[in-house]
PDB file of C-alpha atoms in Angstrom:
ATOM      1  CA  MET A 162      38.662  70.707  94.383  1.00 85.00           C
ATOM      2  CA  TYR A 163      35.849  73.099  95.386  1.00 89.00           C
ATOM      3  CA  SER A 164      38.189  74.803  97.832  1.00 92.00           C
ATOM      4  CA  PHE A 165      40.658  75.464  95.052  1.00 92.00           C
ATOM      5  CA  ILE A 166      37.955  76.973  92.815  1.00 93.00           C
ATOM      6  CA  ILE A 167      36.684  79.161  95.669  1.00 94.00           C
ATOM      7  CA  ILE A 168      40.217  80.375  96.413  1.00 94.00           C
ATOM      8  CA  ILE A 169      40.735  81.266  92.756  1.00 94.00           C
ATOM      9  CA  LEU A 170      37.418  83.137  92.586  1.00 94.00           C
ATOM     10  CA  ILE A 171      38.164  85.066  95.771  1.00 94.00           C
ATOM     11  CA  SER A 172      41.658  85.903  94.514  1.00 94.00           C
ATOM     12  CA  TYR A 173      40.225  87.155  91.240  1.00 92.00           C
ATOM     13  CA  ALA A 174      37.650  89.276  93.064  1.00 92.00           C
ATOM     14  CA  VAL A 175      40.368  90.796  95.254  1.00 91.00           C
ATOM     15  CA  PHE A 176      42.465  91.495  92.163  1.00 89.00           C
ATOM     16  CA  LEU A 177      39.567  93.266  90.451  1.00 87.00           C
ATOM     17  CA  THR A 178      38.907  95.473  93.476  1.00 89.00           C
ATOM     18  CA  VAL A 179      42.541  96.276  94.305  1.00 88.00           C
ATOM     19  CA  ARG A 180      43.839  96.913  90.778  1.00 81.00           C
ATOM     20  CA  PRO A 181      41.927 100.180  90.187  1.00 79.00           C
ATOM     21  CA  ASN A 182      43.294 101.568  93.463  1.00 82.00           C
ATOM     22  CA  ILE A 183      46.839 100.686  92.428  1.00 80.00           C
ATOM     23  CA  GLN A 184      46.283 102.307  89.030  1.00 77.00           C
ATOM     24  CA  ASP A 185      44.901 105.460  90.643  1.00 78.00           C
ATOM     25  CA  ALA A 186      47.886 105.671  92.985  1.00 82.00           C
ATOM     26  CA  LYS A 187      50.305 105.328  90.068  1.00 81.00           C
ATOM     27  CA  TYR A 188      48.354 107.885  88.057  1.00 83.00           C
ATOM     28  CA  ASP A 189      48.477 110.363  90.943  1.00 86.00           C
ATOM     29  CA  LYS A 190      52.220 109.809  91.372  1.00 88.00           C
ATOM     30  CA  TYR A 191      52.942 110.154  87.645  1.00 87.00           C
ATOM     31  CA  THR A 192      50.715 113.204  87.300  1.00 89.00           C
ATOM     32  CA  GLN A 193      52.569 114.870  90.153  1.00 92.00           C
ATOM     33  CA  MET A 194      55.909 114.040  88.519  1.00 92.00           C
ATOM     34  CA  VAL A 195      54.737 115.598  85.245  1.00 93.00           C
ATOM     35  CA  GLU A 196      53.402 118.660  87.077  1.00 94.00           C
ATOM     36  CA  GLU A 197      56.768 119.138  88.828  1.00 94.00           C
ATOM     37  CA  HIS A 198      58.603 118.736  85.516  1.00 94.00           C
ATOM     38  CA  LEU A 199      56.392 121.346  83.843  1.00 94.00           C
ATOM     39  CA  GLU A 200      56.700 123.772  86.766  1.00 95.00           C
ATOM     40  CA  LYS A 201      60.509 123.610  86.504  1.00 94.00           C
ATOM     41  CA  LYS A 202      60.641 123.810  82.726  1.00 93.00           C
ATOM     42  CA  TYR A 203      57.812 126.308  82.129  1.00 93.00           C
ATOM     43  CA  PRO A 204      57.338 128.311  85.341  1.00 93.00           C
ATOM     44  CA  ASN A 205      55.202 131.051  83.755  1.00 92.00           C
ATOM     45  CA  ALA A 206      52.908 128.785  81.730  1.00 92.00           C
ATOM     46  CA  SER A 207      49.535 127.401  82.693  1.00 93.00           C
ATOM     47  CA  TRP A 208      48.204 124.018  81.650  1.00 94.00           C
ATOM     48  CA  GLU A 209      45.689 121.304  82.343  1.00 92.00           C
ATOM     49  CA  THR A 210      46.509 117.638  82.709  1.00 89.00           C
ATOM     50  CA  SER A 211      44.237 114.739  81.909  1.00 85.00           C
ATOM     51  CA  PHE A 212      44.318 110.999  81.749  1.00 76.00           C
ATOM     52  CA  ASP A 213      42.152 108.451  79.986  1.00 71.00           C
ATOM     53  CA  LYS A 214      41.628 105.457  82.265  1.00 65.00           C
ATOM     54  CA  GLU A 215      39.900 103.454  79.547  1.00 63.00           C
ATOM     55  CA  GLU A 216      42.893 103.933  77.278  1.00 59.00           C
ATOM     56  CA  LEU A 217      45.156 102.479  79.945  1.00 54.00           C
ATOM     57  CA  LEU A 218      43.305  99.189  79.752  1.00 51.00           C
ATOM     58  CA  THR A 219      43.753  98.956  75.985  1.00 48.00           C
ATOM     59  CA  THR A 220      47.201 100.401  75.391  1.00 52.00           C
ATOM     60  CA  ALA A 221      50.611  98.823  75.693  1.00 53.00           C
ATOM     61  CA  PHE A 222      52.201 102.181  76.343  1.00 57.00           C
ATOM     62  CA  GLY A 223      51.259 102.419  79.989  1.00 66.00           C
ATOM     63  CA  TYR A 224      50.494 105.630  81.781  1.00 77.00           C
ATOM     64  CA  GLN A 225      50.326 108.666  79.572  1.00 85.00           C
ATOM     65  CA  ILE A 226      49.590 112.102  80.990  1.00 88.00           C
ATOM     66  CA  LYS A 227      48.001 114.474  78.499  1.00 90.00           C
ATOM     67  CA  VAL A 228      48.791 118.168  78.808  1.00 93.00           C
ATOM     68  CA  LYS A 229      47.124 121.145  77.151  1.00 92.00           C
ATOM     69  CA  PHE A 230      48.792 124.493  77.633  1.00 93.00           C
ATOM     70  CA  ALA A 231      46.538 127.534  77.857  1.00 91.00           C
ATOM     71  CA  GLU A 232      48.518 129.310  75.141  1.00 89.00           C
ATOM     72  CA  GLU A 233      48.134 126.380  72.713  1.00 87.00           C
ATOM     73  CA  PRO A 234      44.684 124.846  73.147  1.00 84.00           C
ATOM     74  CA  THR A 235      44.880 123.088  69.763  1.00 84.00           C
ATOM     75  CA  VAL A 236      48.033 121.144  70.631  1.00 88.00           C
ATOM     76  CA  LEU A 237      48.042 118.097  72.888  1.00 89.00           C
ATOM     77  CA  TYR A 238      51.318 117.175  74.561  1.00 91.00           C
ATOM     78  CA  VAL A 239      51.617 113.667  75.941  1.00 91.00           C
ATOM     79  CA  TYR A 240      54.112 112.783  78.655  1.00 91.00           C
ATOM     80  CA  LYS A 241      55.093 109.449  80.113  1.00 87.00           C
ATOM     81  CA  ILE A 242      57.416 108.206  82.812  1.00 86.00           C
ATOM     82  CA  GLU A 243      60.372 105.995  81.928  1.00 85.00           C
ATOM     83  CA  ASN A 244      62.883 104.959  84.559  1.00 86.00           C
ATOM     84  CA  ASP A 245      61.513 107.614  86.935  1.00 85.00           C
ATOM     85  CA  LYS A 246      62.152 110.304  84.343  1.00 90.00           C
ATOM     86  CA  VAL A 247      59.469 112.442  82.686  1.00 91.00           C
ATOM     87  CA  ILE A 248      59.695 112.450  78.904  1.00 91.00           C
ATOM     88  CA  GLN A 249      57.514 113.955  76.257  1.00 90.00           C
ATOM     89  CA  ALA A 250      56.153 110.963  74.344  1.00 88.00           C
ATOM     90  CA  TYR A 251      54.569 112.809  71.442  1.00 87.00           C
ATOM     91  CA  VAL A 252      52.718 115.924  70.341  1.00 87.00           C
ATOM     92  CA  SER A 253      49.321 115.830  68.637  1.00 85.00           C
ATOM     93  CA  TYR A 254      47.975 118.723  66.618  1.00 82.00           C
ATOM     94  CA  ASN A 255      44.347 119.559  65.915  1.00 74.00           C
ATOM     95  CA  GLU A 256      43.542 118.647  62.307  1.00 68.00           C
ATOM     96  CA  ASN A 257      42.861 122.309  61.445  1.00 63.00           C
ATOM     97  CA  TYR A 258      46.103 123.487  63.026  1.00 57.00           C
ATOM     98  CA  LEU A 259      49.244 124.068  61.002  1.00 59.00           C
ATOM     99  CA  GLN A 260      51.696 121.454  62.192  1.00 57.00           C
ATOM    100  CA  ASN A 261      54.599 123.684  62.894  1.00 61.00           C
ATOM    101  CA  ASP A 262      56.527 123.168  66.080  1.00 64.00           C
ATOM    102  CA  GLY A 263      54.514 123.804  69.179  1.00 74.00           C
ATOM    103  CA  LYS A 264      55.870 126.242  71.692  1.00 82.00           C
ATOM    104  CA  TYR A 265      56.408 123.491  74.274  1.00 84.00           C
ATOM    105  CA  VAL A 266      57.960 120.749  72.132  1.00 84.00           C
ATOM    106  CA  GLU A 267      60.888 119.224  74.035  1.00 83.00           C
ATOM    107  CA  ARG A 268      63.872 118.102  72.044  1.00 77.00           C
ATOM    108  CA  ASP A 269      65.926 116.538  74.842  1.00 63.00           C
TER     109      ASP A 269
END
């Protein structure tokens, strides 16, 4: 009985230490996929990508890569990976920004 409890505790400890590394590896892979997508689609644009690790733990939507283009700092573009394909999940506008179409809205 004690052996079983010890095995479960060790397994849980291993899970807690390995999971963040797996998440980081997926994040790096997905970020690179988004970067490649943006480089092909918008070769002359510049942008910054970000990712909220805390949000990953609380969201059912999985990995979302946030992108802010230099030309549109008040618009946040969010990309995700589905079936190894990069798609634009949604666009978020600053509350003081007129919500007309952003320059980089994808309608595919």
